Amino acid sequence: DRATEDLAAGDLDAVVTAPINKESMQAAGFPYTGHTEYFAAKSEGEATMIMCSEVLRVALATVHIPVERVAASLSKDALVEQLKALRQTLKQDFGVVEPRIAVLALNPHAGDGGLLGTEENDIIRPAVVEAYEGGVLAFGPMSADGLFASGAYAKYDAVLAMYHDQGLTPFKTLS
């Protein structure tokens, strides 16, 4: 709470968190599923979880929700706003002049033209196009396995993953 107050007052530039046991925290009365949700509620805004290392930056479109709810939680407008915010963060906080952002698909093989899901055509691609037209160098949707296995992630300043483990598993493996 004190760090959040100091951050809001401008006394801090950033807060670094460490892992917590969410089950224990909730049993003790902490009503949030994680730090990200806590900071969003305290700032009365939206927060984006970004994991950073020397080799990779990964942001998450959705955070601590069950996989069965991910698709329904995605929207074109929310993704556009997240891409704009991620671009601004990369410029302001990381000094990237004009960030290039890889956007992951939700489904295997980026949906295979709708055979494996329609979220890419219905939600993600339109968001990427709108963000790009608004000045965000966003590219995708891309298949997560192809982007990470090929090393192509290194061509981007950040990756926007659609859900927690899609982004954090490769981040933790590569970092």
PDB file of C-alpha atoms in Angstrom:
ATOM      1  CA  ASP A   1       0.000   0.000   0.000  1.00  0.00           C
ATOM      2  CA  ARG A   2       2.809   2.410   0.871  1.00  0.00           C
ATOM      3  CA  ALA A   3       4.612   1.808  -2.414  1.00  0.00           C
ATOM      4  CA  THR A   4       1.346   2.431  -4.270  1.00  0.00           C
ATOM      5  CA  GLU A   5       0.818   5.710  -2.403  1.00  0.00           C
ATOM      6  CA  ASP A   6       4.401   6.815  -3.081  1.00  0.00           C
ATOM      7  CA  LEU A   7       4.042   5.906  -6.758  1.00  0.00           C
ATOM      8  CA  ALA A   8       0.813   7.910  -7.076  1.00  0.00           C
ATOM      9  CA  ALA A   9       2.441  10.865  -5.318  1.00  0.00           C
ATOM     10  CA  GLY A  10       5.306  10.831  -7.791  1.00  0.00           C
ATOM     11  CA  ASP A  11       7.876   9.874  -5.162  1.00  0.00           C
ATOM     12  CA  LEU A  12       8.721   6.676  -7.077  1.00  0.00           C
ATOM     13  CA  ASP A  13       9.258   6.045 -10.773  1.00  0.00           C
ATOM     14  CA  ALA A  14       8.482   2.328 -10.634  1.00  0.00           C
ATOM     15  CA  VAL A  15       7.596  -0.551  -8.354  1.00  0.00           C
ATOM     16  CA  VAL A  16       9.240  -3.941  -8.780  1.00  0.00           C
ATOM     17  CA  THR A  17       7.266  -6.894  -7.474  1.00  0.00           C
ATOM     18  CA  ALA A  18       8.186 -10.448  -6.603  1.00  0.00           C
ATOM     19  CA  PRO A  19       6.061 -13.598  -6.843  1.00  0.00           C
ATOM     20  CA  ILE A  20       3.297 -14.043  -4.288  1.00  0.00           C
ATOM     21  CA  ASN A  21       1.261 -17.068  -3.295  1.00  0.00           C
ATOM     22  CA  LYS A  22      -2.142 -15.999  -4.538  1.00  0.00           C
ATOM     23  CA  GLU A  23      -4.032 -18.618  -2.529  1.00  0.00           C
ATOM     24  CA  SER A  24      -2.396 -17.498   0.721  1.00  0.00           C
ATOM     25  CA  MET A  25      -2.886 -13.831  -0.104  1.00  0.00           C
ATOM     26  CA  GLN A  26      -6.582 -14.308  -0.772  1.00  0.00           C
ATOM     27  CA  ALA A  27      -6.965 -16.378   2.397  1.00  0.00           C
ATOM     28  CA  ALA A  28      -5.486 -13.407   4.270  1.00  0.00           C
ATOM     29  CA  GLY A  29      -8.078 -11.065   2.750  1.00  0.00           C
ATOM     30  CA  PHE A  30      -6.183  -9.693  -0.281  1.00  0.00           C
ATOM     31  CA  PRO A  31      -9.067  -9.503  -2.805  1.00  0.00           C
ATOM     32  CA  TYR A  32      -6.996  -9.389  -6.025  1.00  0.00           C
ATOM     33  CA  THR A  33      -5.684 -12.222  -8.161  1.00  0.00           C
ATOM     34  CA  GLY A  34      -2.269 -10.572  -8.427  1.00  0.00           C
ATOM     35  CA  HIS A  35      -0.177  -7.420  -8.327  1.00  0.00           C
ATOM     36  CA  THR A  36      -1.381  -6.239 -11.721  1.00  0.00           C
ATOM     37  CA  GLU A  37      -5.033  -6.243 -10.706  1.00  0.00           C
ATOM     38  CA  TYR A  38      -4.143  -4.556  -7.411  1.00  0.00           C
ATOM     39  CA  PHE A  39      -2.274  -1.698  -9.089  1.00  0.00           C
ATOM     40  CA  ALA A  40      -5.053  -1.257 -11.653  1.00  0.00           C
ATOM     41  CA  ALA A  41      -7.674  -0.980  -8.907  1.00  0.00           C
ATOM     42  CA  LYS A  42      -5.583   1.409  -6.804  1.00  0.00           C
ATOM     43  CA  SER A  43      -4.864   3.661  -9.778  1.00  0.00           C
ATOM     44  CA  GLU A  44      -8.463   3.488 -10.980  1.00  0.00           C
ATOM     45  CA  GLY A  45      -7.158   2.610 -14.415  1.00  0.00           C
ATOM     46  CA  GLU A  46      -5.899  -0.197 -16.558  1.00  0.00           C
ATOM     47  CA  ALA A  47      -2.610  -1.941 -15.916  1.00  0.00           C
ATOM     48  CA  THR A  48      -0.555  -4.034 -18.276  1.00  0.00           C
ATOM     49  CA  MET A  49       1.703  -6.768 -16.993  1.00  0.00           C
ATOM     50  CA  ILE A  50       5.081  -6.535 -18.709  1.00  0.00           C
ATOM     51  CA  MET A  51       7.893  -8.973 -18.022  1.00  0.00           C
ATOM     52  CA  CYS A  52      11.324  -7.596 -18.981  1.00  0.00           C
ATOM     53  CA  SER A  53      14.798  -9.058 -19.345  1.00  0.00           C
ATOM     54  CA  GLU A  54      17.898  -8.303 -21.373  1.00  0.00           C
ATOM     55  CA  VAL A  55      16.600 -10.439 -24.256  1.00  0.00           C
ATOM     56  CA  LEU A  56      12.827 -10.089 -24.228  1.00  0.00           C
ATOM     57  CA  ARG A  57       9.856  -7.962 -23.155  1.00  0.00           C
ATOM     58  CA  VAL A  58       6.448  -9.624 -22.982  1.00  0.00           C
ATOM     59  CA  ALA A  59       3.161  -7.886 -22.202  1.00  0.00           C
ATOM     60  CA  LEU A  60      -0.111  -9.686 -21.556  1.00  0.00           C
ATOM     61  CA  ALA A  61      -3.505  -8.898 -23.071  1.00  0.00           C
ATOM     62  CA  THR A  62      -5.214 -10.866 -20.293  1.00  0.00           C
ATOM     63  CA  VAL A  63      -3.643 -11.671 -16.955  1.00  0.00           C
ATOM     64  CA  HIS A  64      -4.891 -13.980 -14.218  1.00  0.00           C
ATOM     65  CA  ILE A  65      -7.996 -15.570 -15.690  1.00  0.00           C
ATOM     66  CA  PRO A  66      -8.827 -19.183 -16.524  1.00  0.00           C
ATOM     67  CA  VAL A  67      -7.916 -20.257 -20.057  1.00  0.00           C
ATOM     68  CA  GLU A  68     -11.583 -21.001 -20.766  1.00  0.00           C
ATOM     69  CA  ARG A  69     -12.333 -17.255 -20.384  1.00  0.00           C
ATOM     70  CA  VAL A  70      -9.483 -15.851 -22.472  1.00  0.00           C
ATOM     71  CA  ALA A  71     -11.232 -15.726 -25.862  1.00  0.00           C
ATOM     72  CA  ALA A  72     -14.320 -14.032 -24.432  1.00  0.00           C
ATOM     73  CA  SER A  73     -12.102 -11.487 -22.654  1.00  0.00           C
ATOM     74  CA  LEU A  74     -10.450 -10.247 -25.843  1.00  0.00           C
ATOM     75  CA  SER A  75     -11.829  -7.284 -27.752  1.00  0.00           C
ATOM     76  CA  LYS A  76     -10.533  -5.253 -30.650  1.00  0.00           C
ATOM     77  CA  ASP A  77     -10.860  -1.981 -28.756  1.00  0.00           C
ATOM     78  CA  ALA A  78      -9.057  -3.274 -25.670  1.00  0.00           C
ATOM     79  CA  LEU A  79      -6.204  -4.673 -27.766  1.00  0.00           C
ATOM     80  CA  VAL A  80      -5.822  -1.379 -29.626  1.00  0.00           C
ATOM     81  CA  GLU A  81      -5.625   0.492 -26.317  1.00  0.00           C
ATOM     82  CA  GLN A  82      -3.108  -2.021 -24.937  1.00  0.00           C
ATOM     83  CA  LEU A  83      -0.938  -1.652 -28.032  1.00  0.00           C
ATOM     84  CA  LYS A  84      -1.018   2.141 -27.730  1.00  0.00           C
ATOM     85  CA  ALA A  85      -0.141   1.952 -24.037  1.00  0.00           C
ATOM     86  CA  LEU A  86       2.638  -0.572 -24.663  1.00  0.00           C
ATOM     87  CA  ARG A  87       4.108   1.665 -27.375  1.00  0.00           C
ATOM     88  CA  GLN A  88       4.064   4.637 -24.990  1.00  0.00           C
ATOM     89  CA  THR A  89       5.666   2.612 -22.192  1.00  0.00           C
ATOM     90  CA  LEU A  90       8.413   1.329 -24.483  1.00  0.00           C
ATOM     91  CA  LYS A  91       9.163   4.884 -25.587  1.00  0.00           C
ATOM     92  CA  GLN A  92       8.889   6.583 -22.210  1.00  0.00           C
ATOM     93  CA  ASP A  93      10.288   3.966 -19.848  1.00  0.00           C
ATOM     94  CA  PHE A  94      12.656   1.991 -22.072  1.00  0.00           C
ATOM     95  CA  GLY A  95      13.884   4.686 -24.454  1.00  0.00           C
ATOM     96  CA  VAL A  96      12.834   2.874 -27.614  1.00  0.00           C
ATOM     97  CA  VAL A  97      12.512   5.508 -30.335  1.00  0.00           C
ATOM     98  CA  GLU A  98       9.786   3.754 -32.335  1.00  0.00           C
ATOM     99  CA  PRO A  99       8.916   0.327 -30.903  1.00  0.00           C
ATOM    100  CA  ARG A 100       8.108  -2.698 -33.025  1.00  0.00           C
ATOM    101  CA  ILE A 101       5.542  -4.940 -31.309  1.00  0.00           C
ATOM    102  CA  ALA A 102       4.821  -8.557 -32.241  1.00  0.00           C
ATOM    103  CA  VAL A 103       1.229  -9.566 -31.497  1.00  0.00           C
ATOM    104  CA  LEU A 104       0.585 -13.224 -30.818  1.00  0.00           C
ATOM    105  CA  ALA A 105      -2.378 -15.163 -32.119  1.00  0.00           C
ATOM    106  CA  LEU A 106      -4.689 -16.897 -29.685  1.00  0.00           C
ATOM    107  CA  ASN A 107      -5.068 -20.171 -31.563  1.00  0.00           C
ATOM    108  CA  PRO A 108      -2.481 -22.628 -32.893  1.00  0.00           C
ATOM    109  CA  HIS A 109      -1.122 -21.690 -36.335  1.00  0.00           C
ATOM    110  CA  ALA A 110      -2.781 -18.272 -35.948  1.00  0.00           C
ATOM    111  CA  GLY A 111      -6.148 -19.953 -36.470  1.00  0.00           C
ATOM    112  CA  ASP A 112      -5.234 -21.494 -39.847  1.00  0.00           C
ATOM    113  CA  GLY A 113      -7.596 -19.208 -41.726  1.00  0.00           C
ATOM    114  CA  GLY A 114     -10.462 -19.882 -39.330  1.00  0.00           C
ATOM    115  CA  LEU A 115     -10.086 -23.665 -39.172  1.00  0.00           C
ATOM    116  CA  LEU A 116      -8.698 -23.531 -35.625  1.00  0.00           C
ATOM    117  CA  GLY A 117     -10.556 -20.490 -34.361  1.00  0.00           C
ATOM    118  CA  THR A 118     -11.806 -17.151 -35.597  1.00  0.00           C
ATOM    119  CA  GLU A 119     -10.414 -14.778 -32.965  1.00  0.00           C
ATOM    120  CA  GLU A 120      -7.465 -13.895 -35.197  1.00  0.00           C
ATOM    121  CA  ASN A 121      -9.703 -12.752 -38.079  1.00  0.00           C
ATOM    122  CA  ASP A 122     -12.485 -11.306 -35.931  1.00  0.00           C
ATOM    123  CA  ILE A 123     -10.561  -9.554 -33.145  1.00  0.00           C
ATOM    124  CA  ILE A 124      -6.763  -9.649 -33.217  1.00  0.00           C
ATOM    125  CA  ARG A 125      -5.989  -8.784 -36.856  1.00  0.00           C
ATOM    126  CA  PRO A 126      -8.478  -5.874 -36.913  1.00  0.00           C
ATOM    127  CA  ALA A 127      -6.882  -4.548 -33.705  1.00  0.00           C
ATOM    128  CA  VAL A 128      -3.392  -4.796 -35.186  1.00  0.00           C
ATOM    129  CA  VAL A 129      -4.529  -2.994 -38.346  1.00  0.00           C
ATOM    130  CA  GLU A 130      -6.239  -0.198 -36.411  1.00  0.00           C
ATOM    131  CA  ALA A 131      -3.264   0.255 -34.091  1.00  0.00           C
ATOM    132  CA  TYR A 132      -0.872   0.275 -37.052  1.00  0.00           C
ATOM    133  CA  GLU A 133      -2.966   2.867 -38.846  1.00  0.00           C
ATOM    134  CA  GLY A 134      -2.797   4.917 -35.633  1.00  0.00           C
ATOM    135  CA  GLY A 135       0.991   4.901 -35.604  1.00  0.00           C
ATOM    136  CA  VAL A 136       1.783   1.774 -33.584  1.00  0.00           C
ATOM    137  CA  LEU A 137       4.255  -0.523 -35.335  1.00  0.00           C
ATOM    138  CA  ALA A 138       2.289  -3.649 -34.437  1.00  0.00           C
ATOM    139  CA  PHE A 139       2.623  -6.855 -36.449  1.00  0.00           C
ATOM    140  CA  GLY A 140       0.563 -10.024 -36.322  1.00  0.00           C
ATOM    141  CA  PRO A 141      -1.213 -12.054 -35.275  1.00  0.00           C
ATOM    142  CA  MET A 142       1.702 -14.470 -35.167  1.00  0.00           C
ATOM    143  CA  SER A 143       1.884 -18.055 -34.050  1.00  0.00           C
ATOM    144  CA  ALA A 144       3.601 -18.150 -30.653  1.00  0.00           C
ATOM    145  CA  ASP A 145       5.527 -21.346 -31.296  1.00  0.00           C
ATOM    146  CA  GLY A 146       6.883 -20.054 -34.598  1.00  0.00           C
ATOM    147  CA  LEU A 147       7.876 -16.645 -33.223  1.00  0.00           C
ATOM    148  CA  PHE A 148       9.743 -17.999 -30.224  1.00  0.00           C
ATOM    149  CA  ALA A 149      11.213 -21.188 -31.727  1.00  0.00           C
ATOM    150  CA  SER A 150      12.645 -19.340 -34.733  1.00  0.00           C
ATOM    151  CA  GLY A 151      14.172 -16.579 -32.632  1.00  0.00           C
ATOM    152  CA  ALA A 152      12.151 -14.007 -34.578  1.00  0.00           C
ATOM    153  CA  TYR A 153      11.070 -12.408 -31.281  1.00  0.00           C
ATOM    154  CA  ALA A 154      14.494 -10.708 -31.288  1.00  0.00           C
ATOM    155  CA  LYS A 155      13.345  -8.502 -34.197  1.00  0.00           C
ATOM    156  CA  TYR A 156      10.773  -6.837 -31.929  1.00  0.00           C
ATOM    157  CA  ASP A 157      10.989  -4.534 -28.940  1.00  0.00           C
ATOM    158  CA  ALA A 158       8.118  -6.350 -27.216  1.00  0.00           C
ATOM    159  CA  VAL A 159       5.632  -9.148 -27.692  1.00  0.00           C
ATOM    160  CA  LEU A 160       1.948  -8.867 -26.768  1.00  0.00           C
ATOM    161  CA  ALA A 161       0.688 -12.305 -25.694  1.00  0.00           C
ATOM    162  CA  MET A 162      -3.006 -13.084 -25.441  1.00  0.00           C
ATOM    163  CA  TYR A 163      -2.819 -14.941 -22.119  1.00  0.00           C
ATOM    164  CA  HIS A 164      -0.552 -15.565 -19.146  1.00  0.00           C
ATOM    165  CA  ASP A 165       1.281 -18.793 -19.956  1.00  0.00           C
ATOM    166  CA  GLN A 166       1.488 -18.053 -23.690  1.00  0.00           C
ATOM    167  CA  GLY A 167       3.804 -15.173 -22.849  1.00  0.00           C
ATOM    168  CA  LEU A 168       5.375 -16.110 -19.540  1.00  0.00           C
ATOM    169  CA  THR A 169       6.495 -19.632 -20.432  1.00  0.00           C
ATOM    170  CA  PRO A 170       8.737 -18.490 -23.301  1.00  0.00           C
ATOM    171  CA  PHE A 171       9.790 -15.403 -21.326  1.00  0.00           C
ATOM    172  CA  LYS A 172      10.963 -17.462 -18.380  1.00  0.00           C
ATOM    173  CA  THR A 173      12.593 -20.062 -20.621  1.00  0.00           C
ATOM    174  CA  LEU A 174      14.505 -17.521 -22.702  1.00  0.00           C
ATOM    175  CA  SER A 175      15.302 -15.116 -19.873  1.00  0.00           C
TER     176      SER A 175
END
